[in-house]
XYZ file of C-alpha atoms in Angstrom:
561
model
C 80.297 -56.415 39.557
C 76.216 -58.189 39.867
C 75.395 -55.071 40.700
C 76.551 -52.906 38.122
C 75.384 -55.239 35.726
C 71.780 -55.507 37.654
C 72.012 -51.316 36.895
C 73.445 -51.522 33.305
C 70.610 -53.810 32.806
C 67.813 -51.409 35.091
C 69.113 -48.206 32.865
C 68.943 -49.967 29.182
C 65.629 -51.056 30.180
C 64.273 -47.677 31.104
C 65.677 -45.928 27.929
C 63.909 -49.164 25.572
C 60.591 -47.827 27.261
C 61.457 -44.311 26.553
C 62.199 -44.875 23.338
C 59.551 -47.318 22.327
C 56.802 -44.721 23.540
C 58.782 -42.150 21.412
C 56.912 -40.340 18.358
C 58.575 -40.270 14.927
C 58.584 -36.736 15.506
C 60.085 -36.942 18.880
C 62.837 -38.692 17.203
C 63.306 -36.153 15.082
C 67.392 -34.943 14.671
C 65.804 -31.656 16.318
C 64.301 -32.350 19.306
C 66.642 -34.595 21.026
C 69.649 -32.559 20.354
C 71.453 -32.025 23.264
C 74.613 -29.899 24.960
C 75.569 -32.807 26.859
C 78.867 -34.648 26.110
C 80.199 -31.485 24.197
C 83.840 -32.157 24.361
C 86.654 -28.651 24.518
C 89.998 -30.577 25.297
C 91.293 -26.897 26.362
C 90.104 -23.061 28.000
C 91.715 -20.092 28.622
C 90.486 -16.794 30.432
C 91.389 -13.747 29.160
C 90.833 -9.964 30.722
C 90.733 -6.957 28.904
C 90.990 -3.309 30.098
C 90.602 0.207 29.439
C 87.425 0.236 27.075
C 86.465 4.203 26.597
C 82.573 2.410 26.801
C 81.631 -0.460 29.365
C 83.402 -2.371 31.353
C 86.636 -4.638 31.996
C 85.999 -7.606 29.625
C 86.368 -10.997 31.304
C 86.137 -13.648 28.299
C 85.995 -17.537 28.512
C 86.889 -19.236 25.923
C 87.000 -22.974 24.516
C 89.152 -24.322 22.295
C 88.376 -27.795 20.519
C 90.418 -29.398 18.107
C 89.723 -32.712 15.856
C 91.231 -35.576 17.547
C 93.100 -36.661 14.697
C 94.869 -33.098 13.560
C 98.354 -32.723 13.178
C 98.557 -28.841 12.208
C 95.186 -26.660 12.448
C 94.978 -25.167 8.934
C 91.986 -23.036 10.054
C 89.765 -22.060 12.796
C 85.910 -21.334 13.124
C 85.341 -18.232 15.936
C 81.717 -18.566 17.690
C 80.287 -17.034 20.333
C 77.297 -17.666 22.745
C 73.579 -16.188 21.120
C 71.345 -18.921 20.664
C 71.856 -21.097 17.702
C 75.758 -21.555 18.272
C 75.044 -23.955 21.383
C 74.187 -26.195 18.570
C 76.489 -26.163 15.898
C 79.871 -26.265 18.205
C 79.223 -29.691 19.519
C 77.349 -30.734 16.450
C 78.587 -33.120 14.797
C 78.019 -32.376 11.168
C 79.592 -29.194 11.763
C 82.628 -31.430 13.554
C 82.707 -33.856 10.671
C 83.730 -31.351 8.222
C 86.122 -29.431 10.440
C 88.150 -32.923 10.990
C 88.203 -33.582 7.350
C 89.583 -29.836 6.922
C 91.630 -29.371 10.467
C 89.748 -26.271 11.261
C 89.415 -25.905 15.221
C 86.426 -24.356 16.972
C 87.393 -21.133 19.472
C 83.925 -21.003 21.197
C 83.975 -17.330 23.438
C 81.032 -18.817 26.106
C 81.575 -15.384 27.611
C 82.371 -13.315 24.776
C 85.512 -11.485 24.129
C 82.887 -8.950 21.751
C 82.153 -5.384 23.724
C 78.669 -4.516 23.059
C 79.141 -1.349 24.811
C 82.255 -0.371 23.334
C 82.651 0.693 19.426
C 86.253 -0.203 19.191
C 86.352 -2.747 16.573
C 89.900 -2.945 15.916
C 90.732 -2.928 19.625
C 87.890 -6.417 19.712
C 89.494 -8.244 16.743
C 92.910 -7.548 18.782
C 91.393 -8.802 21.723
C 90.291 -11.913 19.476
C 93.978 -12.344 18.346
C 95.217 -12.004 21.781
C 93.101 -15.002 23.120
C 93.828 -16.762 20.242
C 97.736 -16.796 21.186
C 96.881 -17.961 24.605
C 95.054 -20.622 23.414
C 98.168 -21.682 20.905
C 100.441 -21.554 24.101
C 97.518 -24.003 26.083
C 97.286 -26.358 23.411
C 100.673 -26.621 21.858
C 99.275 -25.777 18.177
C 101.214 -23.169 17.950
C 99.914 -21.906 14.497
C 96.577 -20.925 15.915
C 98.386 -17.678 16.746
C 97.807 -16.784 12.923
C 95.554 -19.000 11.262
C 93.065 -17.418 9.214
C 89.485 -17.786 10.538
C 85.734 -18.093 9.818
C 83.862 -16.208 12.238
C 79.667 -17.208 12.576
C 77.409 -15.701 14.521
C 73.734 -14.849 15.111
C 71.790 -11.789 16.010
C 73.812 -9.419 18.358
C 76.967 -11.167 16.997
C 76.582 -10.655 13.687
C 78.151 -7.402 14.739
C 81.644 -10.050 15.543
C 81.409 -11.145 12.528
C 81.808 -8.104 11.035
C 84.659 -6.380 12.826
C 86.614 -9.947 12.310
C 85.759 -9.429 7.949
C 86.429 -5.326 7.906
C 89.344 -5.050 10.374
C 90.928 -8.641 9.289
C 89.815 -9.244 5.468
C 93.591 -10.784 5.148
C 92.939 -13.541 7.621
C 89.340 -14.236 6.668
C 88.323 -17.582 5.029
C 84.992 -16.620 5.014
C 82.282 -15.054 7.282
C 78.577 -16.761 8.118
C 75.703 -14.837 9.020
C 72.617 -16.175 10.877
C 69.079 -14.950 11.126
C 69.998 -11.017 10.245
C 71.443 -9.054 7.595
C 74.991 -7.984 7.695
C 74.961 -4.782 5.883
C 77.900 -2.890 7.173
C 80.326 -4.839 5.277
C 83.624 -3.323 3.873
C 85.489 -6.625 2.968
C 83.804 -7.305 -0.519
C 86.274 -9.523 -1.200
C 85.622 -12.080 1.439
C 82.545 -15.078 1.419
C 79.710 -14.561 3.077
C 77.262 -17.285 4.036
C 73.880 -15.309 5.421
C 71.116 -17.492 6.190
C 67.885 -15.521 6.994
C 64.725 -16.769 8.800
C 61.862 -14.879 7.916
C 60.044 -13.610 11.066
C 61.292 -11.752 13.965
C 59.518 -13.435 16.663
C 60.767 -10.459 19.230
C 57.755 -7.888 19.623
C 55.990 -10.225 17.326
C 52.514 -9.905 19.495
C 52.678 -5.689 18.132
C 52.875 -6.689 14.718
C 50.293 -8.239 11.442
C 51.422 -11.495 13.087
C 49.907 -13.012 9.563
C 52.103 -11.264 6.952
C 55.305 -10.543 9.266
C 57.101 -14.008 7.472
C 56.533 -13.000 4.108
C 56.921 -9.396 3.320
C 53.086 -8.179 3.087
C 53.747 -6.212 6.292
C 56.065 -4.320 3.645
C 58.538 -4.587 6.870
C 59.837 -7.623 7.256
C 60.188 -11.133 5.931
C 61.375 -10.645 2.767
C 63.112 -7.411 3.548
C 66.342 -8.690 3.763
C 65.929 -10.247 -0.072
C 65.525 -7.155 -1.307
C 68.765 -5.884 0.451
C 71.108 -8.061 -0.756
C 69.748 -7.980 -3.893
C 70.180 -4.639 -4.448
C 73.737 -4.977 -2.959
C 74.426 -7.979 -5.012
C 73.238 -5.600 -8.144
C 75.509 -2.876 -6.916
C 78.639 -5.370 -6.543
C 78.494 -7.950 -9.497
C 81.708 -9.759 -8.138
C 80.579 -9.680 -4.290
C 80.575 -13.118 -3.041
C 78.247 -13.387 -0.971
C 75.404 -16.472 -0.641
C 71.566 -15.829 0.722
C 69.673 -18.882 2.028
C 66.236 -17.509 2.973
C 64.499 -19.986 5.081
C 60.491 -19.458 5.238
C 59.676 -21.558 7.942
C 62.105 -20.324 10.579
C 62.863 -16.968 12.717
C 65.146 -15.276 14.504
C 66.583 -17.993 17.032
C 66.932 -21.781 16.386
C 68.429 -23.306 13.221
C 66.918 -26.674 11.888
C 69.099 -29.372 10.826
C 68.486 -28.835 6.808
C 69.977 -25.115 8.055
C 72.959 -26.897 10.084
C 74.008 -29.205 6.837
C 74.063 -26.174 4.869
C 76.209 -24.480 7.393
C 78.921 -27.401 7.035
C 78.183 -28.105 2.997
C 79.225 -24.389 2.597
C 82.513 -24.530 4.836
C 83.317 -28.000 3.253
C 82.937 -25.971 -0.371
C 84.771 -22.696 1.139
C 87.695 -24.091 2.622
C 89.583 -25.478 -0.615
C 88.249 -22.289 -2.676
C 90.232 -20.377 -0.063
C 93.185 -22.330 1.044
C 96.070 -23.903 -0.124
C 97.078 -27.147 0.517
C 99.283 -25.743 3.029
C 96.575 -23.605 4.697
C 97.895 -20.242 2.856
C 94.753 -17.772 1.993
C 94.682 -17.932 -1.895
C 91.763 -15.645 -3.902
C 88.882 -16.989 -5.370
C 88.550 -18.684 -8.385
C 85.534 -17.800 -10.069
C 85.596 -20.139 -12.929
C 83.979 -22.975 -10.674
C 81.466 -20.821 -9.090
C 77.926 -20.036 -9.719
C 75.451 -17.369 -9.820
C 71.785 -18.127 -9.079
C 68.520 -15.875 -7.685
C 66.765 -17.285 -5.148
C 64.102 -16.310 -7.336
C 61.080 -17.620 -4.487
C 58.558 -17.284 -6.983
C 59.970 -19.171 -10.300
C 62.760 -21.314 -10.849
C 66.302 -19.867 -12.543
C 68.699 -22.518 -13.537
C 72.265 -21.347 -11.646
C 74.779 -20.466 -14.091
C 78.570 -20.129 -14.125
C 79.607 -17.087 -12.009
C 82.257 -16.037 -14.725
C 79.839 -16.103 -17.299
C 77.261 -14.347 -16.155
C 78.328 -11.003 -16.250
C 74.389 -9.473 -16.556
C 72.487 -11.878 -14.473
C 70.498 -11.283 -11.293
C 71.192 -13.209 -8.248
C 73.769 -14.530 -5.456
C 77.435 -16.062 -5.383
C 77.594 -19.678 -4.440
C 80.721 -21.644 -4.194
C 79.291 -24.544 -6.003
C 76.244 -25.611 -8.116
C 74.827 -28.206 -5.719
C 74.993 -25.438 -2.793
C 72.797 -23.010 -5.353
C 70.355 -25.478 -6.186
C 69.792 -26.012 -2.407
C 69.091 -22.362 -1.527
C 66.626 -22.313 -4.196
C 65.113 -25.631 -2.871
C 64.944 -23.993 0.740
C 63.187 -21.060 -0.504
C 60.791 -22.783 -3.380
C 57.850 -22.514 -0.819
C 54.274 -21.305 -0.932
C 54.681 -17.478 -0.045
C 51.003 -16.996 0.198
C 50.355 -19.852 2.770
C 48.565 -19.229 5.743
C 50.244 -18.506 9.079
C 49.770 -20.982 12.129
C 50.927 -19.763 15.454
C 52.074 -22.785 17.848
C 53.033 -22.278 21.904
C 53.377 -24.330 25.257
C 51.534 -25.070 28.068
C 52.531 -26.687 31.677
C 50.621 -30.586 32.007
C 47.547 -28.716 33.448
C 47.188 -27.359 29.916
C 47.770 -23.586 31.347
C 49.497 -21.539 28.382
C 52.544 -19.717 28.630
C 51.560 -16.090 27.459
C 53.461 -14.563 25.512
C 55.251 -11.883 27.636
C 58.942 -11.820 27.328
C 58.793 -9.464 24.135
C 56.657 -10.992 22.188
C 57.743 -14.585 22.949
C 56.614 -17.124 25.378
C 58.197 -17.306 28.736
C 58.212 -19.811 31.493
C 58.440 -19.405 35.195
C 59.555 -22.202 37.245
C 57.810 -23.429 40.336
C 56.352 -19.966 41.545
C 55.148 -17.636 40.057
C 57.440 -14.007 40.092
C 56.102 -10.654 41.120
C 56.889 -9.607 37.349
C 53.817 -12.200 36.324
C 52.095 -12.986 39.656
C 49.365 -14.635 38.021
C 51.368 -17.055 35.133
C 51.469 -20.716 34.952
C 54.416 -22.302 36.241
C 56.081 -25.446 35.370
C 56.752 -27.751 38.503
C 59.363 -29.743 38.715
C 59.328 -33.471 39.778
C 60.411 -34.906 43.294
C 64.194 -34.754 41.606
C 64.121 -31.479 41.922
C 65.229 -31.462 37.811
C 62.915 -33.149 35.724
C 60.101 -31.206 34.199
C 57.647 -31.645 31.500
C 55.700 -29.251 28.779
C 52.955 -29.462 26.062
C 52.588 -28.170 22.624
C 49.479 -26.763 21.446
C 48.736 -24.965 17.970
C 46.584 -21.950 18.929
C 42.999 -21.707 17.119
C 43.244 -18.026 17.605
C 45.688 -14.769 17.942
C 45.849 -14.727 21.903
C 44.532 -11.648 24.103
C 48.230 -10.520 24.303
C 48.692 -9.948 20.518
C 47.248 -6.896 19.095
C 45.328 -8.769 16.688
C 43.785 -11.128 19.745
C 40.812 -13.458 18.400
C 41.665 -13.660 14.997
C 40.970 -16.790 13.732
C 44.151 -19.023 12.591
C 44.527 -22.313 10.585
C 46.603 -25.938 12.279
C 48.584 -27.792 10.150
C 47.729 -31.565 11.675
C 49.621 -33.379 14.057
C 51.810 -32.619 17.244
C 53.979 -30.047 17.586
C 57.625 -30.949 19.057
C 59.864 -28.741 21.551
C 63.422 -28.966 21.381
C 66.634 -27.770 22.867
C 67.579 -24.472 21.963
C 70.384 -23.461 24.115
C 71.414 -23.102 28.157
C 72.035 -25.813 30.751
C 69.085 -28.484 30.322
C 68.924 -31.731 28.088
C 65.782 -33.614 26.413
C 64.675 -36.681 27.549
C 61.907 -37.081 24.847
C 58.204 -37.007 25.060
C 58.537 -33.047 25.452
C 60.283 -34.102 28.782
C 63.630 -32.418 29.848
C 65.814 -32.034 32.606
C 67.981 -29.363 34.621
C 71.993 -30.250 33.199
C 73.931 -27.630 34.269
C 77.397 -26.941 32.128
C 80.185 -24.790 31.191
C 77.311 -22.262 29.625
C 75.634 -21.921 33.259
C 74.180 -19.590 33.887
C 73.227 -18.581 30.246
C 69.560 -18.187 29.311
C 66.894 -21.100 28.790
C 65.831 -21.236 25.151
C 63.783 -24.070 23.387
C 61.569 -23.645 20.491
C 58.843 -25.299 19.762
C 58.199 -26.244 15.825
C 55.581 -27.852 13.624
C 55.534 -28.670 10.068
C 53.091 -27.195 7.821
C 50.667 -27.703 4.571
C 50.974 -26.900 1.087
C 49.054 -23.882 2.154
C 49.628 -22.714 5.625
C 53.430 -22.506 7.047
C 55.465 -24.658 8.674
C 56.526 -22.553 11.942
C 59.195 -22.403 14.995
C 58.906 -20.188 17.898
C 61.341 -19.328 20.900
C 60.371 -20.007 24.311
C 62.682 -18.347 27.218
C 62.608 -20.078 30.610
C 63.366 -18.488 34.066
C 66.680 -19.756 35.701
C 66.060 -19.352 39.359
C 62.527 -21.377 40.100
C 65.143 -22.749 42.922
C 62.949 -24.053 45.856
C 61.993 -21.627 48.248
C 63.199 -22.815 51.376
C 65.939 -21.988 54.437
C 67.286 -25.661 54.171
C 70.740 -24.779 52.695
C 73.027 -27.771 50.998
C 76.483 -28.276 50.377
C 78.635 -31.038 48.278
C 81.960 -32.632 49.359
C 83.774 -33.330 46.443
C 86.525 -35.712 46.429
C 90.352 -34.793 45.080
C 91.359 -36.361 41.791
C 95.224 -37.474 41.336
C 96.973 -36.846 37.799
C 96.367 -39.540 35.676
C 98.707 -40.627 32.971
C 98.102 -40.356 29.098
C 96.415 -43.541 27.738
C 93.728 -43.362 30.951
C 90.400 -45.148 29.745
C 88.022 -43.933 32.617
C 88.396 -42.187 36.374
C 85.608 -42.687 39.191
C 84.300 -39.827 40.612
C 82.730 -39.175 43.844
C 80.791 -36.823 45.499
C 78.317 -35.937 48.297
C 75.600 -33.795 49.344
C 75.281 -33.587 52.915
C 71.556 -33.814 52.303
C 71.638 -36.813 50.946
C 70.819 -35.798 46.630
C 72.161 -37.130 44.108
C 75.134 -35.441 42.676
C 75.806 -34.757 39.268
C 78.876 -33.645 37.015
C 79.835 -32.122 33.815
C 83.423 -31.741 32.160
C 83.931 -27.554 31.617
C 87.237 -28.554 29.570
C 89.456 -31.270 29.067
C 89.443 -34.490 26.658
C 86.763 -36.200 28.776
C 82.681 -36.831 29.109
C 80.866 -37.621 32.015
C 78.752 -41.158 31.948
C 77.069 -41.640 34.729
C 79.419 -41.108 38.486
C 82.620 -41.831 35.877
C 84.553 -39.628 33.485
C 85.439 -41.252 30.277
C 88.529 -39.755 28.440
C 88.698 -38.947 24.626
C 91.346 -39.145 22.025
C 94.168 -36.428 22.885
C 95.199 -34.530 19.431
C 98.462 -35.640 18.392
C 100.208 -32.628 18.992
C 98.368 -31.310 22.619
C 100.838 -29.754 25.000
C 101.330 -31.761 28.020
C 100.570 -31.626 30.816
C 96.570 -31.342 30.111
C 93.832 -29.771 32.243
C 91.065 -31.337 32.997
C 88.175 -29.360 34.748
C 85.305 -31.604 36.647
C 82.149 -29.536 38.303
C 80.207 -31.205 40.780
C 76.682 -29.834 41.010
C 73.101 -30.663 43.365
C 70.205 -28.317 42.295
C 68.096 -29.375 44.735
C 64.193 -30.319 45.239
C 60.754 -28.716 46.295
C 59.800 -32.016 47.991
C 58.847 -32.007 51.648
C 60.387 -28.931 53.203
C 62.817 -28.255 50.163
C 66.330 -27.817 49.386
C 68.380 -25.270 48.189
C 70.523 -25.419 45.152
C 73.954 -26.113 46.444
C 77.064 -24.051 45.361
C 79.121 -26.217 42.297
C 82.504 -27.303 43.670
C 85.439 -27.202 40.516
C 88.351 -29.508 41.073
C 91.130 -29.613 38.480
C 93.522 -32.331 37.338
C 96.427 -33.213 34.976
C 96.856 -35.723 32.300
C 100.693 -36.508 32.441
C 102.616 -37.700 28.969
C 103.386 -41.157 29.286
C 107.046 -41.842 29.420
């Protein structure tokens, strides 16, 4: 007992001294967002077959539902680009789905065939997982709730196929970062929230007038699009947020509360008190252009019969897509990046965005800067820098750019790492592992130069280079009965490292060597899985150690009697 309050006592002091050498802007909501403590009471895994294009699908899925839910009334479908790391543990995005009992389906490895163009056979494949995961839980009615799918880049294409082959089951649809044009299902909402650069191939392009349409290829494309669409349609409804100081991969947290003010507005528009799909009613809707270079009052959607503009399910939501987009569209563009503590800079080499090799450099960039990794073999730091100039690798190289003052910040984007502060992170392997490395790096702006974000990719497999193998012995876990506060855990590496653990599903998050349980929903099917991973990823100190295999070892909850 002294000693676990002499450790309490060692821990809270540490994280006072982390957070009293903390920046405002490192305490910003973005850059210490992290995927740890994510909780998915329940999984399912789910093959597919016989695909005319690609191959057998093998799709892992999470289900979470809000603690205090009695009957799921809706549920939101997300997948695994970059952006949707954050908003299915975040908890604005939670908050709203309590108050409205929607559940989050999160496909980690996605039940969508990018290979295949058999739409209706993917939304079946949807459904079927869906029904597996009613059987898991015990909410039966997830079977046929209707849904909201949201996705980002290559997933836009889910949402799609979920609005054109399922329009009767559809709340509403959300878009991120692209334009979905393909769209049959007029009927149903659609939230599309566009950045305005396209950071991939970026270094090929007028890196100064990509953002805001002066390229005549981008940036403000997309504007055009849907107005000319919205034109075409008058009763389409469909809402644009365009979002000048953002691209194609993160979302910022004004984005995220926009995301859940939306499906907090959608939900009773669509639903009945009883969760039945009802039409929309126009009468309390409004109409409203963006209109990025003068301000237009939003009107009432049923009124305005001969207006320009979007849909947007309420006044307040209209008002803040025109705040969003009231910006300076002649500023100045700023280009920020990262560097390793010797002040090296990442080039930008992974199409058009920075990438980071860990520990050695790779025969695909033998002469790079790595980032090393301290003696824990997981902890790692980076710098942000706001370039003076277009770098050698950007077609435009040397020409000169403006800095907005101050520090830039790098956050958590997606994949199996957490922030620390102080641009300092660590390895945290999860249930996403192993899923790409994304941060971003972002930095306010000026009244006249831009505030920007831009992607950063880092390698996966710096693993030390060494024959010194590891392995962990993992310890068995008994059933534990409903009403369990907490569970010890323990675990070895026969090399003597610290071992670590994450949850992949059940109601439960690791602190420390313990797992903590979480509220059960009131109507979860017992007996409950719980899934704990055990993980060492090993060091480069002295002679090194290899990463050492994760060991999985599953347990019940048992219903009290």
């Amino acid at each position: 007992m002294i000693n676990d309050k002499i450790l309490t006592l060692f821990y809270l002091s540490i994280l006072n001294v982390i957070i009293f050498n903390l920046s405002a802007a490192d305490l910003s909501p973005e850059a210490m967002r992290s995927p740890v403590s994510q909780v998915f009471q329940f999984k399912v895994e789910v093959k597919e077959t016989g695909w005319k294009q690609g191959q057998d699908s093998n799709t892992v899925t999470y289900l979470w539902i809000p603690e205090k839910t009695k009957k799921v009334k809706g549920v939101l479908i997300l997948c695994s680009n970059a952006p949707e790391h954050t908003l299915v543990g975040h908890e604005k995005l939670r908050d709203v789905c309590r108050k409205h009992d929607l559940a989050i389906f999160w496909g980690v490895r996605s039940f969508y065939n990018f290979a295949s163009k058999e739409n209706e056979k993917i939304v079946a494949l949807a459904e079927k997982i869906l029904v597996r995961l009613a059987e898991v839980s015990g909410y039966q009615e997830l079977a046929t709730v209707p849904w909201i799918p949201l996705g980002e880049s290559g997933h836009l294409l889910m949402v799609q196929a979920l609005l054109n082959h399922r329009p009767e089951r559809s709340i509403a649809g959300i878009a991120l970062k692209d334009p979905v044009m393909a769209n049959r299902a007029w009927e149903v909402p659609l939230l599309s929230i566009h950045g305005t650069s396209h950071e991939w191939n970026q270094t090929k392009k007028d890196y100064p007038n990509i953002w805001n349409g002066k390229d005549r290829k981008e940036g403000l494309r997309s504007y055009k699009d849907y107005s000319e669409t919205a034109k075409a349609r008058r009763n389409w409804p469909a809402s644009l947020v365009l979002d000048p100081e953002s691209g194609h991969f993160e979302i910022s947290e004004r984005l995220v509360e926009y995301v859940a003010e939306f499906i907090d507005a959608i939900v009773p528009l669509r639903l009945n008190p009883g969760g039945e799909l009802k039409p929309i009613d126009f009468s309390s809707t409004y109409r409203a252009d963006l209109a990025y270079r003068k301000e237009q009052v939003p009107t009432p959607f049923a009124a305005d019969q001969t207006g320009t503009g979007f849909w947007y399910p309420t006044k307040e939501l209209a008002k803040k897509a025109q705040a969003i987009s009231d910006y300076n569209w002649d500023a100045e563009s700023q280009l920020i990046g990262v560097a390793n503590t010797d002040g090296e800079v990442f080039k930008f080499s992974f199409g058009g965005i920075s990438y980071i090799d860990v520990n050695y450099p790779t025969e695909k960039h033998p002469n790079a800067p790595v980032v090393k990794m301290l003696d824990d073999g997981i902890t790692f730091e980076l710098k942000s820098i706001v370039m003076d100039q277009l770098p050698a690798e950007f077609k435009q190289a040397g020409l000169p750019l403006p800095k907005a003052p101050g520090t830039p910040t790098i956050e958590w984007v997606c994949g199996a790492f957490e922030p620390l502060g102080n641009n300092r992170f660590c390895m945290a392997i999860d249930r996403t592992w192993p899923s790409p490395l994304y941060f971003a790096v972002r930095h306010p702006g000026t009244d006249n130069i831009r505030g920007v974000c831009q992607p950063i990719q880092m390698s996966r497999w710096g693993e030390p280079k060494t024959n010194v193998a590891q392995s962990i012995k993992f310890d068995h876990i008994e059933d534990v009965k409903e009403g369990s506060k907490e569970l010890p855990l323990k675990a070895e590496s026969n090399r003597g490292l610290p071992v670590r653990f994450y949850v992949d599903s059940g109601p439960a998050i690791i602190q420390g060597d313990k797992l903590i349980f979480t509220e059960i929903p009131p109507k979860a099917k017992f007996p409950i899985e719980v899934e704990v991973v055990a993980w060492q990823w090993g060091t480069s100190k002295g002679e090194g150690v290899r990463r050492a295999k994760n060991v999985h070892k599953t347990f019940r909850i048992l219903k009290s009697e």
